[in-house]
Each structure stands twice: as C-alpha cells, then as structure tokens.
Amino acid sequence: MHKLRFVLLLLAMAVVAPLALLVGAGPASAADGSGEDRVVRVGTEGTYPPFTFEDPDTGDLTGYDVDVVKAVAQEAGWRLEFATSPFDAIFGSLDSGRIDVVANQITINPEREARYRFSEPYTYSRGVIVTAADDDSITTLADLKGKTTAQSETSNWSQVAKDAGAKVENVEQFSQAATLLAQGRVDAIVNDNIAVLDYLETSGSDEVKIAGYAGDDVGEQALTFRKDAPQLQREADQALETLRADGTLARLSEKYFGTDVSSEASTEIDLQGDRSATTWEVLRSTAGPMLWGAVKGTIPLTVISFVIGLALALVVALGRLSSSRLANVPARVFVSIIRGTPLLAQLFIVYFGLGQIGLKLDPYVAATVAFSLNVAGYAAEIIRGAILSVPRGQFEAATSIGMDRRLTMRRVVLPQAARIAVPPLGNTLLSLIKDTSLAAVVLVPELFRAAVSAASTSFEYLPLYLLAAFYYWVICFLVSLAQEPLERRLGRYVS
C-alpha cells in the first residue's frame, strides 16, 4: 500500500511540474516598443557559413549576418537574443511572433515583399549554376529544363529553378545540396555566388563547379520583419545607412569575403580559407557537445515525456474501457487522432501552430507536450489490452470478497496488467528515445541537433551521423538492460 502511494505521488509530481512550466511559457518581447535596450529576437539558421554558423572552436554563433545585425543593434539601441532553427522553419517562427527579425541572407522577391517588411539591402549577390565537375551540359538556366536541382524549399533560388523548368528536391543547407550533386543524385544547384564560392573554399571540394550564371539579375539580401513592425524596419534602415557611410559594412564584408559584397558594384569575391579539419578532429571536437546534448536534452526529454505520457495513457485506457459514452468517445477520438497523424506534424502543430493563436510555448515545453501526447495515444492501447488480458475470474474473486470496482482495479487488476504491459511499453520507450531527434527542428538543443550543426560546417556527414546513431544505440541498449530485471521482478509470483 505504501509503495503504491509513493508511486502515485511521483506520478503526480511528474505531471504537475511540467504543467507549471506551461503556465509561464512564451517569452515576451518589447521589440517594437520605444526606449533604449529593447529586446529584439533574431532568427537565423546557424548552419549557413559564412553568413551564420557556430564557431567550431568556441561554439559561439558567428558569421557575416550575425555581425551585421549586431552592428545594427548597437546603432539602434537593441538588445539581441538569437534563436537558431532550420531555414524552412524561420518564417514560421517570424509569423508566430517567436522572433522579431530574420538575419539569414534573405533575398528580396515580390512574394516575400507582399508578406513581410525588408530593410535596406546589406548584401548583393549574383545567381550561379553549379554542376558536377565533369558535367558540361548545363551552363544556362535554359539547360535546366527537365533536370533535377537541389534547393532550399523557401529560398528565392528554388523558385528560379522551378521557373526554368527544373524539378526541385528540397534540402535544408547548401552543403547537403552539394553532397547530392557530387553523388549524382541531382543534376545541378542554383544559388548565389557568395555561398557557392565559400563552400568550394572551405570544403576543398573538386567534385562540383560553377558552370554559369543564373541570369543577369543581382540579388539583394536584407533583414526581414513582420508587417506589424514598421518601427523596427525604420530603425534598421537608419542604422544600415550609418554603417554603410562609416565603412563598417565594407569592413565586415572584407573580413568574411575579401571583397565588398555590401556594394552592388562588386559581386565577385576572393576567399582565403583555412585548412579544413580532418575527420578525426571533427569527431573529437563534436563528441563532447553531442554527449552533452544527450544529457541535457535527449534523456530528460525522454524521461519527462514518458512519465507524463504513461499517466495520461492510464486515464485514456480507463476511458476506453468505460461504459459511459462521455468517457469512452473522447478517449477513442484521442487515440485515433494520435495514432493516425505523424509525430512530426503533431510537433509542428504544438510549436508553430499554437504560436499563431497566441500560445507560444518554449521549445523544450512544446516538445514535451507533443511527445507526451504521442506516448499517451500508443500506450493507452497497450494498457487497455493488458487490462483485458487479466482473467475474468480475478474480477469475480475480488467481488466475492467485497471489493468494489475501483478497489479491484487498483489492488488486483492493474498490478497484473503491469506485468503484461511492460514489454510493449518498453518498446514504446525505445521508440521515444529515437523520436526525440525530431525535437531538433523546433530548436531543442539535443543530441541530433548537435550532430546536424557540426555536419553543416564540417561537411563530414557520414562519420558524424554514425556517431549520433551510436549514441542513440548506447542509450537504447542501457534501457533494454534495465527492462529485463523489471520484467523478472513483476513476474516473480507467476508460475
């Protein structure tokens, strides 16, 4: 009896503590107010060198765009907070109010101008076509008709490739596109000359080349704001005008590119890259951050989500078994929705979707909510099946000695059902450990996000992702070892 009360107390604490976090979730911003030292939240990719990336030695966010927005903030009196995310999620964060400005080499085009505000341009670039080194069949946009290109789905260059008649495969980073091109899985890439030359310099790759220009137009990149932030846009324009006049933009351009890309007069660069790190050096420098990502992100997220999910699953399972339609129907609908929709969609709904209606959850809290609900949907059916597996005679025996239904369920049925449910619930836990890697797309600093960040700057995809897989395997293996003695203990009275 005391043991049962202790377990129920732990479950209650595990449910109440995260819910307390939910009440205070959602950072406030005074980005469009008046006064000095206002907090302005900046969204950036963090995996797009040389524009925005994490320094492999210090782990600090750096890059041309990062330095530009810092210089703007100093002139405008802003206090910056940075939030990194995959490029395809940046505009969703801006729309939902999680960030106030995007600093990520966003090219101005009519579609974006219809929805967002742009500052004055601070970078000018020219589109180029990239092909495999031994391919001379594609040199102009006209040659792309019927070919396959690799692009970021929301980038301006993706639309350029589509307009040229190419089939577009979506990727998150240019380095991933270059890898697909080198492997022969796509025919070409359309991107700006600065990003391409930087990739060629930093990677040392001789497998791809610039084959021609993607038209004569010069692209303009600028800071991006929501339509409801005119004051921020005006302040950014004033700051950029000052930075251009005093030579700050030119100095930052020379620092990263060796030429002044802040001027339309020049779209050529001469990068001087450092020696690329070896595979072993990359693995050695990344192993620690990945392990720390597992300790502070993957494991706590798994434990909290699983405990909350189990508590919810028990409630849903009892609802499914109830003869009351008020309990049974909602439980059935919940299980159907959770099991019939992808976990990634559920995660995006909780993080991005709820943000658009004013419920802006912290990334960690949003991931916990999504994973807990997902666990509840699957574990509820496991628990229901385990309860139904308990012989009917156990109910009758309990009734014969005067136990009511609630006491029978608590003292007789659930302890026996727990023994039956442990193996399939163990599989659910193992799946959850691996599914936490999806939290990387909503900015949770966990194991897989550390691997993606390192791969985007070092281009060592295979070794880094193998290392990430090894970490996940170790965690799952240790959980499997702990599951076996639990099964033996629960089955110790079964002949």
Tab-separated table of C-alpha atoms in Angstrom:
chain	number	residue	atom	x	y	z
A	1	MET	CA	0.000	0.000	0.000
A	2	HIS	CA	2.802	2.421	0.939
A	3	LYS	CA	4.698	1.555	-2.256
A	4	LEU	CA	1.602	2.270	-4.361
A	5	ARG	CA	1.077	5.632	-2.653
A	6	PHE	CA	4.738	6.512	-3.270
A	7	VAL	CA	4.447	5.664	-6.991
A	8	LEU	CA	1.257	7.720	-7.330
A	9	LEU	CA	2.966	10.660	-5.579
A	10	LEU	CA	5.875	10.514	-8.033
A	11	LEU	CA	3.465	10.422	-10.980
A	12	ALA	CA	1.598	13.457	-9.640
A	13	MET	CA	4.830	15.426	-9.190
A	14	ALA	CA	5.963	14.499	-12.711
A	15	VAL	CA	2.675	15.741	-14.205
A	16	VAL	CA	2.342	18.946	-12.164
A	17	ALA	CA	5.931	20.214	-12.592
A	18	PRO	CA	5.937	20.415	-16.422
A	19	LEU	CA	2.407	21.871	-16.398
A	20	ALA	CA	3.716	24.635	-14.156
A	21	LEU	CA	6.260	25.416	-16.830
A	22	LEU	CA	3.476	25.657	-19.410
A	23	VAL	CA	1.766	28.435	-17.472
A	24	GLY	CA	4.800	30.655	-17.731
A	25	ALA	CA	5.805	29.621	-21.256
A	26	GLY	CA	6.186	32.057	-24.092
A	27	PRO	CA	8.835	34.775	-23.940
A	28	ALA	CA	7.658	38.350	-24.056
A	29	SER	CA	9.142	40.925	-26.383
A	30	ALA	CA	9.210	44.688	-26.445
A	31	ALA	CA	10.827	44.702	-29.850
A	32	ASP	CA	8.515	47.272	-31.392
A	33	GLY	CA	8.141	49.490	-28.353
A	34	SER	CA	10.001	52.642	-27.521
A	35	GLY	CA	13.044	53.238	-25.369
A	36	GLU	CA	16.594	52.002	-25.245
A	37	ASP	CA	17.811	48.465	-24.584
A	38	ARG	CA	14.754	46.754	-26.036
A	39	VAL	CA	14.906	43.008	-26.565
A	40	VAL	CA	14.840	42.075	-30.251
A	41	ARG	CA	14.790	38.363	-31.026
A	42	VAL	CA	16.786	37.419	-34.107
A	43	GLY	CA	16.072	34.261	-36.077
A	44	THR	CA	18.947	32.730	-38.004
A	45	GLU	CA	19.973	29.351	-39.330
A	46	GLY	CA	23.278	28.904	-37.540
A	47	THR	CA	24.365	26.342	-40.147
A	48	TYR	CA	24.981	28.520	-43.201
A	49	PRO	CA	28.644	29.600	-43.273
A	50	PRO	CA	29.982	32.194	-43.796
A	51	PHE	CA	26.743	34.055	-43.143
A	52	THR	CA	25.564	32.426	-39.916
A	53	PHE	CA	27.206	29.458	-38.186
A	54	GLU	CA	28.584	28.197	-34.891
A	55	ASP	CA	32.312	28.594	-34.401
A	56	PRO	CA	33.673	25.009	-34.221
A	57	ASP	CA	36.245	26.031	-31.599
A	58	THR	CA	34.060	28.060	-29.222
A	59	GLY	CA	30.521	27.039	-30.148
A	60	ASP	CA	29.535	30.730	-30.362
A	61	LEU	CA	27.156	31.944	-33.053
A	62	THR	CA	29.066	33.995	-35.614
A	63	GLY	CA	29.131	34.914	-39.305
A	64	TYR	CA	28.609	37.882	-41.587
A	65	ASP	CA	24.856	38.228	-40.977
A	66	VAL	CA	25.329	37.836	-37.234
A	67	ASP	CA	27.956	40.597	-37.159
A	68	VAL	CA	25.793	42.862	-39.343
A	69	VAL	CA	22.717	42.555	-37.121
A	70	LYS	CA	24.890	43.094	-34.029
A	71	ALA	CA	26.234	46.296	-35.572
A	72	VAL	CA	22.665	47.377	-36.416
A	73	ALA	CA	21.580	46.643	-32.840
A	74	GLN	CA	24.396	48.757	-31.441
A	75	GLU	CA	23.309	51.715	-33.585
A	76	ALA	CA	19.582	51.215	-32.927
A	77	GLY	CA	19.800	50.541	-29.190
A	78	TRP	CA	18.549	46.965	-29.365
A	79	ARG	CA	19.471	44.129	-27.029
A	80	LEU	CA	19.603	40.962	-29.124
A	81	GLU	CA	18.514	37.428	-28.366
A	82	PHE	CA	19.346	34.828	-31.040
A	83	ALA	CA	17.233	31.783	-31.915
A	84	THR	CA	18.604	29.251	-34.406
A	85	SER	CA	16.427	26.966	-36.498
A	86	PRO	CA	16.405	25.201	-39.886
A	87	PHE	CA	15.859	27.673	-42.706
A	88	ASP	CA	12.458	26.248	-43.627
A	89	ALA	CA	11.211	26.975	-40.084
A	90	ILE	CA	12.469	30.554	-39.794
A	91	PHE	CA	9.488	32.225	-41.450
A	92	GLY	CA	7.092	30.177	-39.337
A	93	SER	CA	8.865	31.496	-36.237
A	94	LEU	CA	8.588	35.057	-37.557
A	95	ASP	CA	4.883	34.681	-38.353
A	96	SER	CA	4.114	33.205	-34.930
A	97	GLY	CA	5.941	36.013	-33.109
A	98	ARG	CA	8.696	33.835	-31.672
A	99	ILE	CA	11.262	36.079	-33.328
A	100	ASP	CA	11.172	39.720	-34.438
A	101	VAL	CA	13.662	39.800	-37.311
A	102	VAL	CA	15.353	37.293	-39.630
A	103	ALA	CA	19.072	37.750	-40.365
A	104	ASN	CA	19.880	34.896	-42.729
A	105	GLN	CA	20.720	36.215	-46.230
A	106	ILE	CA	17.044	36.549	-47.109
A	107	THR	CA	16.716	37.602	-50.746
A	108	ILE	CA	14.068	40.195	-51.523
A	109	ASN	CA	11.435	38.999	-54.013
A	110	PRO	CA	7.845	40.057	-54.803
A	111	GLU	CA	6.260	37.135	-52.942
A	112	ARG	CA	8.125	37.930	-49.731
A	113	GLU	CA	7.580	41.680	-50.087
A	114	ALA	CA	3.832	41.033	-50.156
A	115	ARG	CA	4.018	39.399	-46.734
A	116	TYR	CA	6.996	40.914	-44.914
A	117	ARG	CA	8.901	44.161	-44.438
A	118	PHE	CA	12.518	44.421	-45.592
A	119	SER	CA	15.321	46.711	-44.527
A	120	GLU	CA	17.649	48.340	-46.999
A	121	PRO	CA	19.879	45.662	-48.626
A	122	TYR	CA	23.182	44.951	-46.897
A	123	THR	CA	24.429	42.265	-49.319
A	124	TYR	CA	24.366	41.961	-53.109
A	125	SER	CA	24.933	38.695	-54.942
A	126	ARG	CA	24.529	37.095	-58.347
A	127	GLY	CA	22.995	33.729	-59.047
A	128	VAL	CA	25.142	30.918	-60.399
A	129	ILE	CA	24.524	27.378	-61.648
A	130	VAL	CA	26.544	24.603	-60.005
A	131	THR	CA	27.091	21.216	-61.646
A	132	ALA	CA	29.275	18.165	-61.214
A	133	ALA	CA	32.884	18.839	-62.177
A	134	ASP	CA	32.702	16.540	-65.212
A	135	ASP	CA	29.332	17.839	-66.486
A	136	ASP	CA	29.457	20.427	-69.304
A	137	SER	CA	25.846	20.003	-70.445
A	138	ILE	CA	24.368	22.670	-68.156
A	139	THR	CA	25.630	26.253	-68.399
A	140	THR	CA	22.455	28.385	-68.528
A	141	LEU	CA	19.003	28.414	-66.947
A	142	ALA	CA	17.531	27.113	-70.202
A	143	ASP	CA	19.605	23.938	-69.827
A	144	LEU	CA	17.819	23.150	-66.533
A	145	LYS	CA	14.532	22.230	-68.215
A	146	GLY	CA	13.686	18.643	-67.332
A	147	LYS	CA	16.673	18.391	-64.956
A	148	THR	CA	16.654	17.945	-61.171
A	149	THR	CA	18.107	20.553	-58.822
A	150	ALA	CA	18.610	20.574	-55.044
A	151	GLN	CA	17.393	23.723	-53.288
A	152	SER	CA	16.031	25.000	-50.003
A	153	GLU	CA	12.252	24.982	-50.494
A	154	THR	CA	11.687	28.539	-49.272
A	155	SER	CA	14.753	30.108	-50.901
A	156	ASN	CA	14.494	32.512	-53.831
A	157	TRP	CA	16.693	30.205	-55.913
A	158	SER	CA	14.187	27.378	-55.584
A	159	GLN	CA	11.633	29.439	-57.495
A	160	VAL	CA	14.258	30.408	-60.098
A	161	ALA	CA	14.977	26.720	-60.736
A	162	LYS	CA	11.249	25.889	-60.963
A	163	ASP	CA	10.669	28.748	-63.408
A	164	ALA	CA	13.453	27.323	-65.569
A	165	GLY	CA	11.574	24.016	-65.786
A	166	ALA	CA	13.639	22.030	-63.286
A	167	LYS	CA	12.312	19.525	-60.801
A	168	VAL	CA	13.348	20.685	-57.323
A	169	GLU	CA	14.448	18.393	-54.493
A	170	ASN	CA	14.215	20.192	-51.140
A	171	VAL	CA	17.181	20.315	-48.740
A	172	GLU	CA	17.940	22.434	-45.685
A	173	GLN	CA	21.534	23.520	-46.410
A	174	PHE	CA	23.718	24.190	-49.419
A	175	SER	CA	26.277	21.652	-48.205
A	176	GLN	CA	23.588	18.941	-48.372
A	177	ALA	CA	22.704	20.020	-51.905
A	178	ALA	CA	26.375	19.861	-52.910
A	179	THR	CA	26.644	16.352	-51.474
A	180	LEU	CA	23.636	15.184	-53.510
A	181	LEU	CA	25.169	16.763	-56.608
A	182	ALA	CA	28.554	15.122	-56.054
A	183	GLN	CA	26.816	11.758	-55.576
A	184	GLY	CA	24.951	12.164	-58.867
A	185	ARG	CA	21.526	12.205	-57.245
A	186	VAL	CA	20.668	15.645	-58.693
A	187	ASP	CA	21.847	17.422	-61.865
A	188	ALA	CA	22.513	20.961	-60.644
A	189	ILE	CA	22.106	23.614	-57.951
A	190	VAL	CA	21.092	27.250	-58.323
A	191	ASN	CA	22.389	29.549	-55.597
A	192	ASP	CA	24.176	32.844	-55.030
A	193	ASN	CA	27.834	33.126	-55.955
A	194	ILE	CA	28.995	34.055	-52.443
A	195	ALA	CA	27.626	30.909	-50.773
A	196	VAL	CA	28.964	28.677	-53.554
A	197	LEU	CA	32.472	30.114	-53.508
A	198	ASP	CA	32.599	29.877	-49.743
A	199	TYR	CA	31.598	26.208	-49.909
A	200	LEU	CA	34.247	25.437	-52.521
A	201	GLU	CA	36.890	27.195	-50.432
A	202	THR	CA	36.040	25.749	-47.028
A	203	SER	CA	35.300	22.201	-48.192
A	204	GLY	CA	38.151	21.962	-50.684
A	205	SER	CA	35.783	20.019	-52.957
A	206	ASP	CA	36.781	19.436	-56.577
A	207	GLU	CA	33.644	17.377	-57.329
A	208	VAL	CA	31.418	20.360	-58.202
A	209	LYS	CA	31.983	23.591	-60.134
A	210	ILE	CA	30.345	26.863	-61.122
A	211	ALA	CA	29.117	26.209	-64.650
A	212	GLY	CA	27.455	29.538	-65.467
A	213	TYR	CA	25.351	32.454	-64.266
A	214	ALA	CA	21.673	32.141	-63.394
A	215	GLY	CA	20.614	35.207	-65.374
A	216	ASP	CA	21.832	38.785	-65.180
A	217	ASP	CA	19.856	39.934	-62.144
A	218	VAL	CA	21.691	40.948	-58.992
A	219	GLY	CA	20.091	39.663	-55.779
A	220	GLU	CA	19.534	41.903	-52.766
A	221	GLN	CA	19.578	40.483	-49.244
A	222	ALA	CA	18.082	42.289	-46.262
A	223	LEU	CA	16.802	41.958	-42.720
A	224	THR	CA	13.204	40.688	-42.653
A	225	PHE	CA	10.418	41.885	-40.328
A	226	ARG	CA	6.714	41.229	-39.892
A	227	LYS	CA	4.304	43.731	-41.437
A	228	ASP	CA	3.324	44.938	-37.959
A	229	ALA	CA	6.886	46.111	-37.138
A	230	PRO	CA	7.403	49.352	-39.122
A	231	GLN	CA	9.377	50.958	-36.308
A	232	LEU	CA	11.952	48.156	-36.288
A	233	GLN	CA	12.339	48.427	-40.047
A	234	ARG	CA	12.893	52.209	-39.909
A	235	GLU	CA	15.476	51.855	-37.142
A	236	ALA	CA	17.289	49.127	-39.097
A	237	ASP	CA	17.357	51.300	-42.238
A	238	GLN	CA	18.810	54.245	-40.320
A	239	ALA	CA	21.441	52.020	-38.727
A	240	LEU	CA	22.422	50.407	-42.050
A	241	GLU	CA	22.771	53.836	-43.656
A	242	THR	CA	25.163	54.854	-40.893
A	243	LEU	CA	27.112	51.591	-41.104
A	244	ARG	CA	27.467	51.926	-44.864
A	245	ALA	CA	28.613	55.549	-44.589
A	246	ASP	CA	31.243	54.926	-41.891
A	247	GLY	CA	32.644	51.868	-43.693
A	248	THR	CA	31.504	49.242	-41.162
A	249	LEU	CA	29.645	47.142	-43.748
A	250	ALA	CA	32.638	47.235	-46.089
A	251	ARG	CA	34.963	46.114	-43.279
A	252	LEU	CA	32.686	43.222	-42.335
A	253	SER	CA	32.480	42.185	-45.990
A	254	GLU	CA	36.252	42.209	-46.348
A	255	LYS	CA	36.579	40.206	-43.134
A	256	TYR	CA	34.441	37.328	-44.420
A	257	PHE	CA	34.704	37.525	-48.217
A	258	GLY	CA	37.787	39.510	-49.162
A	259	THR	CA	35.636	41.961	-51.147
A	260	ASP	CA	32.844	44.461	-50.508
A	261	VAL	CA	29.641	42.478	-51.068
A	262	SER	CA	27.655	45.280	-49.416
A	263	SER	CA	28.040	47.229	-52.664
A	264	GLU	CA	26.185	46.425	-55.879
A	265	ALA	CA	29.300	47.372	-57.824
A	266	SER	CA	31.035	44.133	-56.875
A	267	THR	CA	29.645	40.600	-56.762
A	268	GLU	CA	32.975	38.785	-57.017
A	269	ILE	CA	34.870	37.510	-54.010
A	270	ASP	CA	38.308	36.113	-53.256
A	271	LEU	CA	38.058	33.953	-50.191
A	272	GLN	CA	41.109	32.877	-48.252
A	273	GLY	CA	40.143	29.765	-46.338
A	274	ASP	CA	41.884	27.992	-43.508
A	275	ARG	CA	42.967	24.380	-43.552
A	276	SER	CA	39.994	22.088	-43.280
A	277	ALA	CA	39.908	19.904	-40.183
A	278	THR	CA	40.409	16.161	-40.572
A	279	THR	CA	37.575	13.723	-39.947
A	280	TRP	CA	39.138	12.640	-36.665
A	281	GLU	CA	39.485	16.257	-35.493
A	282	VAL	CA	35.832	16.918	-36.334
A	283	LEU	CA	34.664	13.824	-34.447
A	284	ARG	CA	36.856	14.590	-31.454
A	285	SER	CA	35.585	18.183	-31.195
A	286	THR	CA	31.940	17.172	-31.682
A	287	ALA	CA	31.734	14.080	-29.456
A	288	GLY	CA	31.569	16.199	-26.284
A	289	PRO	CA	28.796	18.573	-27.456
A	290	MET	CA	26.780	15.613	-28.738
A	291	LEU	CA	27.122	13.812	-25.404
A	292	TRP	CA	26.127	16.980	-23.574
A	293	GLY	CA	23.143	17.301	-25.913
A	294	ALA	CA	22.084	13.794	-24.878
A	295	VAL	CA	22.483	14.589	-21.179
A	296	LYS	CA	20.666	17.936	-21.142
A	297	GLY	CA	18.199	17.327	-23.972
A	298	THR	CA	17.575	13.767	-25.146
A	299	ILE	CA	17.472	11.925	-21.812
A	300	PRO	CA	15.447	14.456	-19.745
A	301	LEU	CA	13.033	14.955	-22.632
A	302	THR	CA	12.548	11.193	-22.859
A	303	VAL	CA	12.021	10.667	-19.121
A	304	ILE	CA	9.608	13.564	-18.596
A	305	SER	CA	7.590	12.820	-21.732
A	306	PHE	CA	7.356	9.099	-20.930
A	307	VAL	CA	6.189	9.623	-17.335
A	308	ILE	CA	3.566	12.196	-18.313
A	309	GLY	CA	2.542	10.073	-21.282
A	310	LEU	CA	2.035	6.995	-19.082
A	311	ALA	CA	-0.137	8.938	-16.639
A	312	LEU	CA	-2.286	10.243	-19.491
A	313	ALA	CA	-2.354	6.798	-21.110
A	314	LEU	CA	-3.797	5.225	-17.960
A	315	VAL	CA	-6.599	7.799	-17.910
A	316	VAL	CA	-7.312	7.292	-21.620
A	317	ALA	CA	-7.239	3.490	-21.284
A	318	LEU	CA	-9.753	3.560	-18.426
A	319	GLY	CA	-11.887	5.884	-20.536
A	320	ARG	CA	-11.769	3.389	-23.421
A	321	LEU	CA	-12.939	0.640	-21.033
A	322	SER	CA	-15.688	2.753	-19.501
A	323	SER	CA	-19.329	2.053	-20.334
A	324	SER	CA	-20.034	5.785	-20.229
A	325	ARG	CA	-20.052	7.472	-23.651
A	326	LEU	CA	-18.825	10.718	-22.058
A	327	ALA	CA	-15.583	8.933	-21.193
A	328	ASN	CA	-15.398	6.362	-23.972
A	329	VAL	CA	-15.969	8.549	-27.055
A	330	PRO	CA	-13.358	11.262	-26.268
A	331	ALA	CA	-10.826	8.558	-25.440
A	332	ARG	CA	-11.470	6.810	-28.767
A	333	VAL	CA	-11.152	10.074	-30.701
A	334	PHE	CA	-7.896	10.967	-28.931
A	335	VAL	CA	-6.319	7.587	-29.700
A	336	SER	CA	-7.467	7.756	-33.320
A	337	ILE	CA	-6.002	11.235	-33.869
A	338	ILE	CA	-2.659	10.480	-32.221
A	339	ARG	CA	-2.174	7.141	-33.977
A	340	GLY	CA	-3.418	8.474	-37.320
A	341	THR	CA	-1.159	11.531	-37.651
A	342	PRO	CA	2.644	11.801	-37.945
A	343	LEU	CA	4.618	12.726	-34.846
A	344	LEU	CA	6.416	15.467	-36.798
A	345	ALA	CA	3.070	17.048	-37.712
A	346	GLN	CA	1.993	16.915	-34.058
A	347	LEU	CA	5.255	18.599	-33.050
A	348	PHE	CA	4.820	21.369	-35.626
A	349	ILE	CA	1.195	21.945	-34.569
A	350	VAL	CA	2.169	22.360	-30.906
A	351	TYR	CA	5.196	24.585	-31.575
A	352	PHE	CA	4.366	26.623	-34.701
A	353	GLY	CA	0.580	26.210	-34.955
A	354	LEU	CA	-0.300	27.140	-31.379
A	355	GLY	CA	2.125	30.068	-31.629
A	356	GLN	CA	-0.078	31.628	-34.308
A	357	ILE	CA	-3.058	31.723	-31.932
A	358	GLY	CA	-1.062	33.246	-29.095
A	359	LEU	CA	0.111	30.142	-27.193
A	360	LYS	CA	3.876	30.464	-27.613
A	361	LEU	CA	5.478	27.554	-25.811
A	362	ASP	CA	9.170	27.269	-25.061
A	363	PRO	CA	10.780	24.764	-27.480
A	364	TYR	CA	11.511	22.271	-24.700
A	365	VAL	CA	7.976	22.538	-23.290
A	366	ALA	CA	6.437	22.240	-26.767
A	367	ALA	CA	8.470	19.097	-27.477
A	368	THR	CA	7.477	17.637	-24.100
A	369	VAL	CA	3.789	18.249	-24.788
A	370	ALA	CA	3.938	16.706	-28.266
A	371	PHE	CA	5.924	13.641	-27.175
A	372	SER	CA	3.756	13.106	-24.068
A	373	LEU	CA	0.554	13.156	-26.103
A	374	ASN	CA	2.081	10.800	-28.660
A	375	VAL	CA	3.171	8.344	-25.965
A	376	ALA	CA	-0.290	8.540	-24.386
A	377	GLY	CA	-2.009	7.649	-27.646
A	378	TYR	CA	0.011	4.486	-28.174
A	379	ALA	CA	0.491	3.440	-24.536
A	380	ALA	CA	-3.249	3.754	-23.847
A	381	GLU	CA	-3.973	0.861	-26.206
A	382	ILE	CA	-1.155	-1.185	-24.657
A	383	ILE	CA	-2.548	-0.628	-21.155
A	384	ARG	CA	-6.117	-1.346	-22.312
A	385	GLY	CA	-5.005	-4.597	-23.910
A	386	ALA	CA	-3.101	-5.569	-20.760
A	387	ILE	CA	-6.152	-4.938	-18.568
A	388	LEU	CA	-8.347	-7.021	-20.862
A	389	SER	CA	-5.766	-9.817	-20.675
A	390	VAL	CA	-6.306	-10.246	-16.945
A	391	PRO	CA	-8.587	-13.320	-16.493
A	392	ARG	CA	-12.225	-12.519	-15.784
A	393	GLY	CA	-12.042	-14.772	-12.754
A	394	GLN	CA	-9.852	-12.214	-10.992
A	395	PHE	CA	-12.696	-9.666	-11.104
A	396	GLU	CA	-15.175	-12.244	-9.818
A	397	ALA	CA	-12.867	-13.331	-6.995
A	398	ALA	CA	-12.368	-9.739	-5.882
A	399	THR	CA	-16.118	-9.105	-5.958
A	400	SER	CA	-16.762	-12.208	-3.875
A	401	ILE	CA	-14.657	-10.843	-1.005
A	402	GLY	CA	-16.440	-7.476	-1.037
A	403	MET	CA	-14.176	-5.290	-3.228
A	404	ASP	CA	-15.847	-2.614	-5.337
A	405	ARG	CA	-14.807	-1.974	-8.959
A	406	ARG	CA	-12.363	0.830	-8.145
A	407	LEU	CA	-10.587	-1.134	-5.427
A	408	THR	CA	-10.494	-4.235	-7.633
A	409	MET	CA	-8.890	-2.284	-10.435
A	410	ARG	CA	-6.267	-0.747	-8.121
A	411	ARG	CA	-5.370	-3.752	-5.976
A	412	VAL	CA	-5.942	-6.721	-8.283
A	413	VAL	CA	-6.158	-5.855	-11.967
A	414	LEU	CA	-3.589	-3.099	-12.525
A	415	PRO	CA	-0.713	-4.940	-10.777
A	416	GLN	CA	-1.289	-7.954	-13.019
A	417	ALA	CA	-1.771	-5.791	-16.107
A	418	ALA	CA	1.528	-4.017	-15.373
A	419	ARG	CA	3.424	-7.282	-15.791
A	420	ILE	CA	1.763	-7.863	-19.164
A	421	ALA	CA	2.282	-4.275	-20.354
A	422	VAL	CA	5.982	-3.856	-19.515
A	423	PRO	CA	7.465	-5.457	-22.685
A	424	PRO	CA	5.387	-3.428	-25.198
A	425	LEU	CA	5.768	-0.269	-23.093
A	426	GLY	CA	9.500	-0.869	-23.189
A	427	ASN	CA	9.336	-0.783	-26.969
A	428	THR	CA	7.399	2.489	-26.768
A	429	LEU	CA	10.147	3.946	-24.578
A	430	LEU	CA	12.853	2.887	-27.033
A	431	SER	CA	10.915	4.488	-29.883
A	432	LEU	CA	10.549	7.692	-27.859
A	433	ILE	CA	14.318	7.886	-27.287
A	434	LYS	CA	14.884	7.858	-31.035
A	435	ASP	CA	11.927	10.130	-31.785
A	436	THR	CA	13.394	12.892	-29.600
A	437	SER	CA	15.748	13.600	-32.520
A	438	LEU	CA	12.762	15.346	-34.158
A	439	ALA	CA	12.976	18.000	-31.439
A	440	ALA	CA	15.947	19.441	-33.335
A	441	VAL	CA	13.546	21.043	-35.821
A	442	VAL	CA	11.946	23.130	-33.039
A	443	LEU	CA	15.265	24.374	-31.647
A	444	VAL	CA	15.659	21.972	-28.695
A	445	PRO	CA	19.425	21.601	-28.048
A	446	GLU	CA	19.585	17.810	-28.014
A	447	LEU	CA	21.925	15.136	-29.365
A	448	PHE	CA	20.904	15.125	-33.025
A	449	ARG	CA	20.843	18.913	-33.295
A	450	ALA	CA	24.498	18.970	-32.205
A	451	ALA	CA	25.315	16.465	-34.964
A	452	VAL	CA	23.447	18.473	-37.631
A	453	SER	CA	25.153	21.690	-36.568
A	454	ALA	CA	28.620	20.131	-36.767
A	455	ALA	CA	27.911	18.436	-40.109
A	456	SER	CA	26.742	21.664	-41.726
A	457	THR	CA	30.097	23.372	-41.115
A	458	SER	CA	32.481	20.416	-41.494
A	459	PHE	CA	30.627	18.503	-44.282
A	460	GLU	CA	31.512	15.228	-42.502
A	461	TYR	CA	28.005	13.797	-42.788
A	462	LEU	CA	28.684	10.068	-42.651
A	463	PRO	CA	31.016	9.970	-39.599
A	464	LEU	CA	29.000	12.483	-37.587
A	465	TYR	CA	25.640	10.842	-38.229
A	466	LEU	CA	27.165	7.433	-37.487
A	467	LEU	CA	28.421	8.844	-34.181
A	468	ALA	CA	24.931	10.179	-33.411
A	469	ALA	CA	23.447	6.768	-34.235
A	470	PHE	CA	25.991	5.147	-31.923
A	471	TYR	CA	24.946	7.425	-29.039
A	472	TYR	CA	21.279	6.559	-29.561
A	473	TRP	CA	22.118	2.852	-29.693
A	474	VAL	CA	24.037	3.058	-26.396
A	475	ILE	CA	21.124	4.786	-24.657
A	476	CYS	CA	18.618	2.253	-26.006
A	477	PHE	CA	20.893	-0.657	-25.070
A	478	LEU	CA	21.168	0.554	-21.463
A	479	VAL	CA	17.387	0.941	-21.254
A	480	SER	CA	16.951	-2.608	-22.585
A	481	LEU	CA	19.288	-3.926	-19.894
A	482	ALA	CA	17.210	-2.200	-17.199
A	483	GLN	CA	13.965	-3.587	-18.622
A	484	GLU	CA	14.900	-7.244	-18.098
A	485	PRO	CA	15.185	-7.202	-14.260
A	486	LEU	CA	11.939	-5.193	-14.080
A	487	GLU	CA	10.134	-7.911	-16.038
A	488	ARG	CA	11.590	-10.599	-13.749
A	489	ARG	CA	10.516	-8.698	-10.639
A	490	LEU	CA	6.949	-8.187	-11.854
A	491	GLY	CA	6.695	-11.848	-12.854
A	492	ARG	CA	8.190	-13.312	-9.696
A	493	TYR	CA	4.823	-14.646	-8.470
A	494	VAL	CA	3.843	-16.127	-11.804
A	495	SER	CA	4.470	-19.841	-12.119
